[in-house]
Each structure stands twice: as structure tokens, then as C-alpha cells.
Amino acid sequence: MKDLFDWKRVEREVQVITPEFRVWKGGKLATVVIYAKMCRGEMTRFFIKNRVTHPEQLKNFAWEGFAFDEERSTDNHWWFIA
């Protein structure tokens, strides 16, 4: 999808946040593709339903045990852990 537009320009003009959805598996954090896909859909629903107007509001997203983890998150990569 990034090939469809000038991604570097987008990143210069707006704040791009990448959500990371991880679960504890075998004592470490791992991405489980099906959970990540479901979380992206639920986050989209949360965004629309709550009429999110500021990125900080996304930190309130919680679903099926996933919640924002400020300790692991960076400015542009926000971790949601279950």
C-alpha cells in the first residue's frame, strides 16, 4: 500500500502512528496475526464510534484484554498488549 503514494511526504506532513498488537506467548511478546488483524478492525471501529480527533485518544483503546502499554511504546509505534 505504501507504494501507492509518496509515503515520505505523508510522514513529513502528519503524525503517522503504527499500532503494534502483541500477546504474551511462551514468556515473551509475540504478534499473533489473527489477533492483530482483529485488533486493527476493532481500533477502526473505536476510532469512528468515538469520533477520535486527536491521536492521544487512541491510547484509550482496549479490547479483549489488549490495552495501551506506555512503557514499550515510542512516539510513532504504540504497543497494545494482551
Tab-separated table of C-alpha atoms in Angstrom, residues 1-27:
chain	number	residue	atom	x	y	z
A	1	MET	CA	0.000	0.000	0.000
A	2	LYS	CA	2.881	2.361	0.734
A	3	ASP	CA	3.834	2.165	-2.963
A	4	LEU	CA	0.589	3.901	-3.946
A	5	PHE	CA	1.580	7.336	-2.642
A	6	ASP	CA	4.541	9.444	-1.510
A	7	TRP	CA	4.961	7.947	1.973
A	8	LYS	CA	7.865	10.217	2.958
A	9	ARG	CA	5.716	13.263	2.212
A	10	VAL	CA	2.873	11.864	4.307
A	11	GLU	CA	5.255	11.342	7.239
A	12	ARG	CA	6.513	14.935	6.923
A	13	GLU	CA	3.018	16.407	6.900
A	14	VAL	CA	1.162	14.345	9.523
A	15	GLN	CA	1.944	12.214	12.545
A	16	VAL	CA	1.875	8.566	11.495
A	17	ILE	CA	1.262	6.120	14.328
A	18	THR	CA	1.761	2.402	13.865
A	19	PRO	CA	-0.116	0.271	16.393
A	20	GLU	CA	1.614	-2.946	17.455
A	21	PHE	CA	-0.639	-5.650	18.906
A	22	ARG	CA	1.246	-8.258	20.952
A	23	VAL	CA	0.347	-11.120	23.258
A	24	TRP	CA	2.397	-12.971	25.846
A	25	LYS	CA	3.350	-16.333	24.355
A	26	GLY	CA	5.970	-18.629	25.829
A	27	GLY	CA	7.148	-15.936	28.226
